[in-house]
mmCIF file of C-alpha atoms and ligand atoms in Angstrom:
data_model
loop_
_atom_site.group_PDB
_atom_site.id
_atom_site.type_symbol
_atom_site.label_atom_id
_atom_site.label_comp_id
_atom_site.label_asym_id
_atom_site.label_seq_id
_atom_site.Cartn_x
_atom_site.Cartn_y
_atom_site.Cartn_z
ATOM 1 C CA MET C 5 0.294 1.538 33.022
ATOM 2 C CA THR C 6 2.364 2.796 29.865
ATOM 3 C CA ASN C 7 4.593 0.064 28.437
ATOM 4 C CA ARG C 8 8.207 1.846 28.112
ATOM 5 C CA LEU C 9 9.069 -0.504 24.801
ATOM 6 C CA LYS C 10 6.570 0.757 22.659
ATOM 7 C CA LYS C 11 5.574 4.512 21.910
ATOM 8 C CA PRO C 12 2.590 6.220 22.899
ATOM 9 C CA VAL C 13 0.519 7.497 20.692
ATOM 10 C CA ALA C 14 -2.670 9.397 20.438
ATOM 11 C CA LEU C 15 -5.999 9.558 17.515
ATOM 12 C CA ILE C 16 -7.133 12.722 16.808
ATOM 13 C CA GLY C 17 -10.602 11.772 13.952
ATOM 14 C CA TRP C 18 -10.386 7.820 15.234
ATOM 15 C CA SER C 19 -13.913 7.603 14.873
ATOM 16 C CA GLY C 20 -13.726 8.586 10.970
ATOM 17 C CA TYR C 21 -13.270 5.636 8.392
ATOM 18 C CA SER C 22 -9.388 6.315 7.845
ATOM 19 C CA GLY C 23 -9.083 7.005 11.493
ATOM 20 C CA GLN C 24 -10.846 3.642 12.472
ATOM 21 C CA GLU C 25 -8.236 2.082 9.896
ATOM 22 C CA LEU C 26 -5.270 3.541 11.771
ATOM 23 C CA ALA C 27 -6.654 2.879 15.136
ATOM 24 C CA LYS C 28 -6.521 -0.855 14.150
ATOM 25 C CA LEU C 29 -2.961 -0.980 12.816
ATOM 26 C CA VAL C 30 -1.990 0.954 15.441
ATOM 27 C CA LEU C 31 -2.947 -1.436 18.223
ATOM 28 C CA ALA C 32 -1.571 -4.014 15.905
ATOM 29 C CA HIS C 33 2.117 -2.298 15.510
ATOM 30 C CA PRO C 34 4.731 -4.301 18.078
ATOM 31 C CA GLN C 35 6.455 -0.500 18.372
ATOM 32 C CA MET C 36 3.606 1.528 19.290
ATOM 33 C CA GLU C 37 1.138 1.673 22.587
ATOM 34 C CA LEU C 38 -2.449 3.492 21.451
ATOM 35 C CA ALA C 39 -2.488 5.629 24.766
ATOM 36 C CA GLY C 40 -4.934 8.303 23.483
ATOM 37 C CA CYS C 41 -7.709 9.359 21.692
ATOM 38 C CA PHE C 42 -9.152 12.700 21.169
ATOM 39 C CA SER C 43 -12.726 13.297 21.140
ATOM 40 C CA ARG C 44 -15.354 16.270 21.075
ATOM 41 C CA SER C 45 -17.808 13.812 22.193
ATOM 42 C CA ALA C 46 -17.597 11.924 25.588
ATOM 43 C CA ASP C 47 -20.519 9.742 23.859
ATOM 44 C CA GLN C 48 -18.702 7.079 22.048
ATOM 45 C CA ASN C 49 -15.362 5.159 22.653
ATOM 46 C CA LEU C 50 -13.395 2.803 20.890
ATOM 47 C CA ARG C 51 -15.064 -0.065 22.082
ATOM 48 C CA ASP C 52 -18.007 1.183 20.702
ATOM 49 C CA LEU C 53 -16.851 0.949 16.717
ATOM 50 C CA LEU C 54 -14.177 -2.163 17.540
ATOM 51 C CA PRO C 55 -15.501 -4.500 19.965
ATOM 52 C CA ALA C 56 -12.123 -5.976 20.436
ATOM 53 C CA ALA C 57 -10.407 -2.602 21.626
ATOM 54 C CA PRO C 58 -8.322 -2.421 24.957
ATOM 55 C CA ASP C 59 -9.671 -0.079 26.975
ATOM 56 C CA VAL C 60 -7.929 3.196 25.467
ATOM 57 C CA PRO C 61 -8.691 6.708 27.669
ATOM 58 C CA LEU C 62 -10.763 8.948 26.118
ATOM 59 C CA ILE C 63 -9.274 12.592 26.846
ATOM 60 C CA PRO C 64 -11.235 15.993 25.469
ATOM 61 C CA LEU C 65 -10.582 17.866 22.784
ATOM 62 C CA GLU C 66 -10.651 21.300 24.638
ATOM 63 C CA ASP C 67 -6.710 19.274 26.564
ATOM 64 C CA LEU C 68 -5.712 18.692 23.123
ATOM 65 C CA ALA C 69 -2.651 21.496 23.385
ATOM 66 C CA ALA C 70 -2.502 20.253 27.182
ATOM 67 C CA ARG C 71 -1.730 16.959 26.845
ATOM 68 C CA ALA C 72 0.218 16.738 23.588
ATOM 69 C CA GLY C 73 3.615 16.642 25.429
ATOM 70 C CA GLU C 74 2.758 13.509 27.118
ATOM 71 C CA PHE C 75 2.660 11.401 23.669
ATOM 72 C CA ASP C 76 5.562 10.363 20.933
ATOM 73 C CA THR C 77 3.070 11.005 17.990
ATOM 74 C CA LEU C 78 -0.445 12.467 17.118
ATOM 75 C CA PHE C 79 -2.559 11.487 13.984
ATOM 76 C CA PHE C 80 -4.967 13.727 12.987
ATOM 77 C CA ALA C 81 -7.481 12.493 10.865
ATOM 78 C CA THR C 82 -10.225 14.861 10.957
ATOM 79 C CA PRO C 83 -11.454 17.204 8.255
ATOM 80 C CA HIS C 84 -9.156 19.587 6.402
ATOM 81 C CA GLU C 85 -10.484 22.723 8.466
ATOM 82 C CA VAL C 86 -10.448 20.778 11.374
ATOM 83 C CA SER C 87 -6.491 19.758 11.166
ATOM 84 C CA ALA C 88 -6.041 23.240 9.648
ATOM 85 C CA ASP C 89 -7.428 24.659 12.909
ATOM 86 C CA LEU C 90 -5.665 22.006 15.636
ATOM 87 C CA ILE C 91 -2.202 21.175 15.074
ATOM 88 C CA PRO C 92 -0.763 25.362 15.033
ATOM 89 C CA ARG C 93 -2.161 24.769 18.774
ATOM 90 C CA VAL C 94 0.274 21.515 19.242
ATOM 91 C CA GLN C 95 3.481 22.540 16.881
ATOM 92 C CA SER C 96 5.383 24.328 19.931
ATOM 93 C CA LYS C 97 5.306 21.050 21.378
ATOM 94 C CA LYS C 98 7.537 18.125 21.585
ATOM 95 C CA VAL C 99 5.570 15.748 19.630
ATOM 96 C CA LYS C 100 5.716 14.335 16.167
ATOM 97 C CA LEU C 101 2.619 14.864 13.866
ATOM 98 C CA ILE C 102 1.171 13.203 11.312
ATOM 99 C CA ASP C 103 -2.050 14.577 9.280
ATOM 100 C CA LEU C 104 -3.799 12.410 7.080
ATOM 101 C CA SER C 105 -5.631 15.765 5.750
ATOM 102 C CA GLY C 106 -4.669 18.082 2.873
ATOM 103 C CA SER C 107 -4.423 21.049 5.230
ATOM 104 C CA PHE C 108 -0.472 20.936 5.229
ATOM 105 C CA ARG C 109 0.473 18.871 1.518
ATOM 106 C CA LEU C 110 1.493 21.888 -0.929
ATOM 107 C CA HIS C 111 4.248 23.763 1.351
ATOM 108 C CA LYS C 112 1.126 25.788 3.633
ATOM 109 C CA ASN C 113 2.831 25.201 6.309
ATOM 110 C CA GLU C 114 6.850 25.214 6.664
ATOM 111 C CA GLY C 115 7.985 22.354 8.537
ATOM 112 C CA PHE C 116 5.840 19.641 7.166
ATOM 113 C CA THR C 117 7.335 16.904 4.784
ATOM 114 C CA TYR C 118 4.995 15.080 2.182
ATOM 115 C CA GLY C 119 5.150 11.100 3.584
ATOM 116 C CA LEU C 120 4.848 9.091 0.180
ATOM 117 C CA GLN C 121 6.855 6.133 0.590
ATOM 118 C CA PRO C 122 8.503 5.042 -0.459
ATOM 119 C CA TRP C 123 9.724 8.372 -2.547
ATOM 120 C CA GLN C 124 10.086 10.101 0.466
ATOM 121 C CA PRO C 125 13.184 8.257 2.661
ATOM 122 C CA THR C 126 13.417 11.508 5.015
ATOM 123 C CA LEU C 127 10.944 12.781 7.114
ATOM 124 C CA THR C 128 10.912 16.070 9.601
ATOM 125 C CA SER C 129 8.972 15.092 12.075
ATOM 126 C CA TRP C 130 5.195 17.117 10.919
ATOM 127 C CA VAL C 131 4.186 14.630 8.323
ATOM 128 C CA ALA C 132 1.602 15.687 5.775
ATOM 129 C CA ASN C 133 0.056 12.203 4.683
ATOM 130 C CA PRO C 134 -0.771 11.695 0.571
ATOM 131 C CA GLY C 135 -4.416 11.764 -0.790
ATOM 132 C CA CYS C 136 -5.579 8.807 -1.637
ATOM 133 C CA TYR C 137 -6.423 9.503 -5.655
ATOM 134 C CA VAL C 138 -2.699 11.079 -5.896
ATOM 135 C CA THR C 139 -0.781 7.917 -4.119
ATOM 136 C CA SER C 140 -2.043 5.899 -6.668
ATOM 137 C CA VAL C 141 -1.468 8.015 -9.554
ATOM 138 C CA LEU C 142 1.957 8.900 -8.058
ATOM 139 C CA MET C 143 3.247 5.433 -7.196
ATOM 140 C CA ALA C 144 2.286 4.732 -11.327
ATOM 141 C CA LEU C 145 3.760 7.505 -12.771
ATOM 142 C CA ILE C 146 6.740 8.682 -10.572
ATOM 143 C CA PRO C 147 8.659 5.334 -12.369
ATOM 144 C CA LEU C 148 7.874 6.140 -15.826
ATOM 145 C CA LEU C 149 8.295 9.751 -15.697
ATOM 146 C CA LYS C 150 11.926 9.545 -14.294
ATOM 147 C CA SER C 151 12.765 6.919 -16.739
ATOM 148 C CA LYS C 152 11.426 9.087 -19.588
ATOM 149 C CA LEU C 153 9.639 5.707 -21.225
ATOM 150 C CA ILE C 154 6.278 8.093 -21.942
ATOM 151 C CA GLU C 155 4.870 11.246 -23.662
ATOM 152 C CA ALA C 156 3.867 13.605 -20.443
ATOM 153 C CA ASP C 157 2.037 15.721 -22.677
ATOM 154 C CA SER C 158 -0.429 12.437 -22.875
ATOM 155 C CA LEU C 159 -1.789 11.647 -20.172
ATOM 156 C CA VAL C 160 -5.597 11.054 -19.595
ATOM 157 C CA ILE C 161 -6.138 9.738 -15.920
ATOM 158 C CA ASP C 162 -9.673 7.929 -15.153
ATOM 159 C CA ALA C 163 -9.968 7.412 -10.941
ATOM 160 C CA LYS C 164 -12.622 6.018 -9.866
ATOM 161 C CA SER C 165 -13.024 5.892 -5.755
ATOM 162 C CA GLY C 166 -15.249 3.957 -3.381
ATOM 163 C CA ALA C 167 -17.965 5.671 -1.096
ATOM 164 C CA THR C 168 -15.742 5.682 1.717
ATOM 165 C CA GLY C 169 -13.649 8.240 -0.028
ATOM 166 C CA ALA C 170 -16.177 10.826 0.768
ATOM 167 C CA GLY C 171 -15.914 10.110 4.781
ATOM 168 C CA LYS C 172 -18.431 9.223 7.083
ATOM 169 C CA SER C 173 -20.911 12.825 7.608
ATOM 170 C CA ALA C 174 -24.198 12.537 5.830
ATOM 171 C CA LYS C 175 -24.308 13.898 2.490
ATOM 172 C CA THR C 176 -27.256 13.456 0.242
ATOM 173 C CA GLU C 177 -24.977 11.997 -2.812
ATOM 174 C CA LEU C 178 -23.581 9.619 -0.614
ATOM 175 C CA LEU C 179 -27.076 7.751 0.146
ATOM 176 C CA PHE C 180 -27.141 4.060 -0.572
ATOM 177 C CA SER C 181 -30.100 4.957 -3.117
ATOM 178 C CA GLU C 182 -27.683 7.359 -4.430
ATOM 179 C CA VAL C 183 -24.613 5.362 -5.128
ATOM 180 C CA GLU C 184 -26.107 1.829 -5.766
ATOM 181 C CA GLY C 185 -25.994 0.740 -9.272
ATOM 182 C CA ASN C 186 -24.125 4.271 -10.054
ATOM 183 C CA CYS C 187 -21.341 5.515 -11.366
ATOM 184 C CA LEU C 188 -20.767 9.132 -10.909
ATOM 185 C CA PRO C 189 -17.889 11.137 -11.961
ATOM 186 C CA TYR C 190 -17.587 14.556 -9.977
ATOM 187 C CA LYS C 191 -15.114 17.558 -9.693
ATOM 188 C CA ILE C 192 -14.437 17.168 -13.763
ATOM 189 C CA GLY C 193 -11.148 18.237 -14.377
ATOM 190 C CA CYS C 194 -10.726 20.576 -10.742
ATOM 191 C CA HIS C 195 -10.465 17.942 -8.057
ATOM 192 C CA GLN C 196 -8.505 19.254 -5.115
ATOM 193 C CA HIS C 197 -6.597 16.323 -5.706
ATOM 194 C CA LEU C 198 -4.894 17.551 -9.172
ATOM 195 C CA PRO C 199 -2.557 20.572 -8.181
ATOM 196 C CA GLU C 200 -0.868 17.958 -5.494
ATOM 197 C CA ILE C 201 -0.734 15.347 -8.482
ATOM 198 C CA THR C 202 1.266 17.476 -10.305
ATOM 199 C CA HIS C 203 3.090 19.380 -8.104
ATOM 200 C CA TYR C 204 4.348 16.195 -6.620
ATOM 201 C CA LEU C 205 5.131 14.577 -10.289
ATOM 202 C CA LYS C 206 7.270 17.299 -10.881
ATOM 203 C CA SER C 207 8.883 16.986 -7.865
ATOM 204 C CA PHE C 208 9.577 13.546 -7.535
ATOM 205 C CA SER C 209 10.184 12.887 -11.271
ATOM 206 C CA GLY C 210 11.427 15.911 -11.991
ATOM 207 C CA VAL C 211 8.623 16.385 -15.218
ATOM 208 C CA GLU C 212 5.741 18.597 -15.689
ATOM 209 C CA THR C 213 2.570 17.384 -16.670
ATOM 210 C CA GLN C 214 -1.092 18.872 -17.202
ATOM 211 C CA PRO C 215 -3.399 15.544 -17.529
ATOM 212 C CA PHE C 216 -6.999 15.062 -17.913
ATOM 213 C CA PHE C 217 -7.928 13.975 -14.447
ATOM 214 C CA THR C 218 -11.384 12.508 -13.633
ATOM 215 C CA THR C 219 -12.725 10.943 -10.133
ATOM 216 C CA HIS C 220 -15.382 9.137 -10.075
ATOM 217 C CA LEU C 221 -17.924 7.857 -7.455
ATOM 218 C CA MET C 222 -18.579 4.074 -7.537
ATOM 219 C CA PRO C 223 -20.908 2.328 -6.058
ATOM 220 C CA PHE C 224 -19.096 -0.116 -3.346
ATOM 221 C CA LYS C 225 -17.367 0.780 -0.477
ATOM 222 C CA ARG C 226 -13.425 0.756 -0.337
ATOM 223 C CA GLY C 227 -10.604 0.969 -2.905
ATOM 224 C CA ILE C 228 -9.018 3.345 -5.663
ATOM 225 C CA ILE C 229 -8.840 2.396 -9.134
ATOM 226 C CA SER C 230 -7.081 4.554 -11.627
ATOM 227 C CA GLY C 231 -6.632 3.685 -15.270
ATOM 228 C CA ILE C 232 -4.074 5.944 -16.863
ATOM 229 C CA TYR C 233 -2.884 6.063 -20.378
ATOM 230 C CA ALA C 234 -0.146 7.543 -22.147
ATOM 231 C CA ARG C 235 1.448 7.342 -25.214
ATOM 232 C CA THR C 236 4.524 5.333 -25.312
ATOM 233 C CA SER C 237 7.650 4.360 -27.528
ATOM 234 C CA ALA C 238 8.758 1.874 -24.898
ATOM 235 C CA LYS C 239 8.357 -2.155 -24.833
ATOM 236 C CA THR C 240 6.903 -3.659 -22.095
ATOM 237 C CA GLU C 241 10.022 -4.953 -20.397
ATOM 238 C CA ASP C 242 11.023 -1.333 -19.639
ATOM 239 C CA ILE C 243 8.139 -0.331 -18.120
ATOM 240 C CA THR C 244 8.648 -3.317 -15.891
ATOM 241 C CA SER C 245 11.898 -3.262 -16.085
ATOM 242 C CA ALA C 246 11.175 0.651 -13.950
ATOM 243 C CA PHE C 247 9.075 -0.845 -11.540
ATOM 244 C CA SER C 248 11.781 -3.522 -10.633
ATOM 245 C CA GLU C 249 14.072 -0.862 -9.980
ATOM 246 C CA ALA C 250 12.287 1.629 -8.578
ATOM 247 C CA TYR C 251 10.093 -0.925 -5.818
ATOM 248 C CA ALA C 252 13.211 -3.335 -5.218
ATOM 249 C CA ASN C 253 13.733 -2.939 -1.881
ATOM 250 C CA TYR C 254 9.722 -2.004 -0.958
ATOM 251 C CA PRO C 255 7.634 -5.142 -0.604
ATOM 252 C CA LEU C 256 3.868 -3.004 -0.394
ATOM 253 C CA VAL C 257 4.112 -2.829 -4.447
ATOM 254 C CA LYS C 258 2.845 -5.874 -6.708
ATOM 255 C CA PHE C 259 3.605 -5.147 -10.834
ATOM 256 C CA GLN C 260 2.724 -7.083 -13.586
ATOM 257 C CA SER C 261 2.433 -6.794 -17.437
ATOM 258 C CA VAL C 262 -1.018 -8.139 -18.938
ATOM 259 C CA ASP C 263 1.082 -8.433 -22.363
ATOM 260 C CA ASP C 264 1.189 -11.971 -22.344
ATOM 261 C CA GLY C 265 -2.027 -13.475 -21.163
ATOM 262 C CA GLY C 266 -0.770 -12.320 -17.382
ATOM 263 C CA ARG C 267 -4.223 -11.248 -15.203
ATOM 264 C CA LEU C 268 -5.393 -8.107 -14.366
ATOM 265 C CA MET C 269 -5.152 -7.533 -10.856
ATOM 266 C CA ASN C 270 -8.421 -6.483 -9.563
ATOM 267 C CA LEU C 271 -9.344 -4.260 -6.543
ATOM 268 C CA ASN C 272 -10.293 -7.263 -4.529
ATOM 269 C CA GLN C 273 -7.122 -8.141 -3.756
ATOM 270 C CA VAL C 274 -5.539 -5.150 -2.826
ATOM 271 C CA VAL C 275 -8.645 -3.735 -0.150
ATOM 272 C CA GLY C 276 -7.804 -4.576 3.317
ATOM 273 C CA SER C 277 -4.151 -4.491 2.489
ATOM 274 C CA ALA C 278 -1.142 -2.201 2.763
ATOM 275 C CA ARG C 279 -0.268 -2.410 -0.972
ATOM 276 C CA THR C 280 -0.385 -0.768 -4.380
ATOM 277 C CA HIS C 281 -0.889 -3.034 -7.635
ATOM 278 C CA LEU C 282 0.571 -2.189 -10.655
ATOM 279 C CA SER C 283 -0.984 -3.584 -14.133
ATOM 280 C CA TYR C 284 -0.385 -2.895 -17.285
ATOM 281 C CA LYS C 285 -0.138 -3.371 -21.338
ATOM 282 C CA ILE C 286 1.007 -1.725 -24.291
ATOM 283 C CA VAL C 287 -1.126 -1.578 -27.753
ATOM 284 C CA ASP C 288 0.081 0.388 -31.096
ATOM 285 C CA GLN C 289 2.198 2.489 -29.054
ATOM 286 C CA GLN C 290 -0.443 3.315 -26.150
ATOM 287 C CA LEU C 291 0.396 2.332 -22.662
ATOM 288 C CA TYR C 292 -3.032 1.207 -20.654
ATOM 289 C CA LEU C 293 -1.648 1.071 -16.831
ATOM 290 C CA PHE C 294 -3.977 0.458 -14.267
ATOM 291 C CA SER C 295 -3.232 1.441 -10.359
ATOM 292 C CA CYS C 296 -5.385 0.083 -7.458
ATOM 293 C CA ILE C 297 -4.978 0.749 -3.584
ATOM 294 C CA ASP C 298 -6.842 0.707 -0.755
ATOM 295 C CA ASN C 299 -8.357 4.014 0.124
ATOM 296 C CA LEU C 300 -8.716 3.818 3.640
ATOM 297 C CA MET C 301 -4.874 1.913 3.899
ATOM 298 C CA LYS C 302 -2.020 3.203 1.551
ATOM 299 C CA GLY C 303 -4.084 5.949 0.724
ATOM 300 C CA ALA C 304 -4.564 6.905 3.830
ATOM 301 C CA ALA C 305 -3.771 5.118 7.440
ATOM 302 C CA SER C 306 -1.184 2.224 6.408
ATOM 303 C CA GLN C 307 0.729 4.972 4.875
ATOM 304 C CA ALA C 308 0.465 7.036 7.510
ATOM 305 C CA ILE C 309 1.756 3.956 9.842
ATOM 306 C CA GLU C 310 4.859 4.035 6.847
ATOM 307 C CA ASN C 311 5.539 7.141 7.702
ATOM 308 C CA TRP C 312 5.613 6.534 11.429
ATOM 309 C CA ASN C 313 8.046 3.654 10.962
ATOM 310 C CA VAL C 314 10.493 6.015 8.565
ATOM 311 C CA LEU C 315 10.169 8.350 11.521
ATOM 312 C CA HIS C 316 11.750 5.676 14.008
ATOM 313 C CA ASP C 317 14.175 4.447 11.399
ATOM 314 C CA LEU C 318 11.670 1.587 10.737
ATOM 315 C CA SER C 319 11.792 -0.058 7.476
ATOM 316 C CA PRO C 320 8.190 1.154 5.809
ATOM 317 C CA SER C 321 7.072 -2.239 5.888
ATOM 318 C CA THR C 322 7.179 -2.609 9.522
ATOM 319 C CA SER C 323 4.336 -4.479 10.876
ATOM 320 C CA LEU C 324 2.544 -3.682 6.687
ATOM 321 C CA GLU C 325 3.269 -7.089 5.173
ATOM 322 C CA VAL C 326 1.168 -9.668 7.026
ATOM 323 C CA LEU C 327 -2.030 -7.444 5.896
ATOM 324 C CA GLN C 328 -3.631 -9.638 3.055
HETATM 325 N N1 NAP Q 1025 -11.522 8.628 3.556
HETATM 326 C C1 NAP Q 1025 -10.492 8.490 2.484
HETATM 327 O O1 NAP Q 1025 -10.309 7.777 1.617
HETATM 328 C C2 NAP Q 1025 -9.550 9.303 2.635
HETATM 329 C C3 NAP Q 1025 -7.871 9.391 2.298
HETATM 330 C C4 NAP Q 1025 -6.881 9.776 2.538
HETATM 331 C C5 NAP Q 1025 -6.729 10.822 3.291
HETATM 332 N N2 NAP Q 1025 -8.444 11.264 3.517
HETATM 333 C C6 NAP Q 1025 -8.875 12.461 4.849
HETATM 334 O O2 NAP Q 1025 -8.417 11.883 6.238
HETATM 335 C C7 NAP Q 1025 -8.975 12.757 7.402
HETATM 336 C C8 NAP Q 1025 -10.456 11.931 7.611
HETATM 337 O O3 NAP Q 1025 -11.103 11.556 6.548
HETATM 338 P P1 NAP Q 1025 -12.173 10.051 6.798
HETATM 339 O O4 NAP Q 1025 -13.341 9.951 5.258
HETATM 340 O O5 NAP Q 1025 -12.010 9.186 7.866
HETATM 341 O O6 NAP Q 1025 -13.007 11.252 7.585
HETATM 342 P P2 NAP Q 1025 -14.905 11.033 8.390
HETATM 343 O O7 NAP Q 1025 -14.836 9.524 7.934
HETATM 344 O O8 NAP Q 1025 -15.617 11.880 8.012
HETATM 345 O O9 NAP Q 1025 -14.170 11.168 10.068
HETATM 346 C C9 NAP Q 1025 -13.565 12.314 10.203
HETATM 347 C C10 NAP Q 1025 -13.197 12.263 11.801
HETATM 348 O O10 NAP Q 1025 -12.803 13.171 12.469
HETATM 349 C C11 NAP Q 1025 -13.644 14.141 13.770
HETATM 350 N N3 NAP Q 1025 -14.125 15.411 13.687
HETATM 351 C C12 NAP Q 1025 -14.805 16.006 13.196
HETATM 352 N N4 NAP Q 1025 -15.300 17.000 12.850
HETATM 353 C C13 NAP Q 1025 -14.335 17.464 13.913
HETATM 354 C C14 NAP Q 1025 -14.116 18.532 15.143
HETATM 355 N N5 NAP Q 1025 -14.340 20.065 14.580
HETATM 356 N N6 NAP Q 1025 -13.072 18.386 15.703
HETATM 357 C C15 NAP Q 1025 -12.453 17.037 16.362
HETATM 358 N N7 NAP Q 1025 -13.213 16.093 15.266
HETATM 359 C C16 NAP Q 1025 -13.617 16.388 14.710
HETATM 360 C C17 NAP Q 1025 -14.907 12.712 13.638
HETATM 361 O O11 NAP Q 1025 -15.364 12.697 14.452
HETATM 362 P P3 NAP Q 1025 -16.717 12.901 15.186
HETATM 363 O O12 NAP Q 1025 -16.923 11.264 15.726
HETATM 364 O O13 NAP Q 1025 -16.480 13.399 16.332
HETATM 365 O O14 NAP Q 1025 -17.568 13.084 14.384
HETATM 366 C C18 NAP Q 1025 -14.410 11.771 12.927
HETATM 367 O O15 NAP Q 1025 -13.709 11.089 13.805
HETATM 368 C C19 NAP Q 1025 -10.105 14.036 6.025
HETATM 369 O O16 NAP Q 1025 -9.005 15.040 5.785
HETATM 370 C C20 NAP Q 1025 -9.592 13.151 4.477
HETATM 371 O O17 NAP Q 1025 -9.160 13.976 3.435
HETATM 372 C C21 NAP Q 1025 -9.632 10.858 3.783
#
């Protein structure tokens, strides 16, 4: 029976890595009811993956368009081409849509807003959730570019991700024996997140950039650490002030200078949480900045929950601050 105090939401792609995190967050949210899991197969249900989950109805994917109007929100944690195919089928229904894929991030479908929190405080009812690498970079750089604290033409971004970033489907390069003990640069200078980074740095900070950008596959499961380097004539206190001002009302960013013996916030401290951790230091007018997120949380599922919260006039961090 539907709990009237809670909004019924449904998931598509719940069996994937980000979909499972999303399911956990929805189940823990005080104002959401996980009322349906759409699936292309009847072989698996949510309890097979999350044994303590309640009995959530499994709905055949072919019923998506017919049943969409029963829900407050549909979350798509599906591959790009699947979201691109399924979402137009439900856009005529009165249902909010939050898509974790890259299909609608760069204005290919009018009506979607780009849900980077806390930078996009007003949303339309169709939301394109940002990419994981992109989120780690934008959260670090928007405040500094807006305040003109770094030289935009000197930017180098060296980003590293755990293997869940590539999703659950089988690929040779993701075999344990390929990934373990390795560090693989890939899509050098041509990762699909680079245009998303430059586009949204410009739209949120007003500054054009053309950064070096390399991504690496690392031998751990979760987390992204982006090393970001730039020339600067700013002092460490200026960087701290820019982050303090930008994130004064947003508890999901932690930042600290490592100039004065402070400790670098490492990846293990952020995995499993909805936070972004920024650590920085300046040496000889060169900024070294490290942005860490959990790719499945702030990079995907918890940011989708932030967007749902904003769509429902709640603070973005509702139900997420408890995650340590
Ligand atoms: N992984 C990350 O760190 C991350 C971060 C940010 C954004 N994203 C984006 O989020 C989306 C999901 O990523 P993921 O890594 O969680 O993927 P994943 O682990 O590969 O899971 C994909 C999900 O989509 C479902 N699916 C695949 N093909 C389908 C089809 N034709 N029809 C219906 N459902 C289908 C799968 O269900 P079955 O069980 O039926 O195969 C599975 O539940 C992608 O667009 C990805 O780019 C991922």
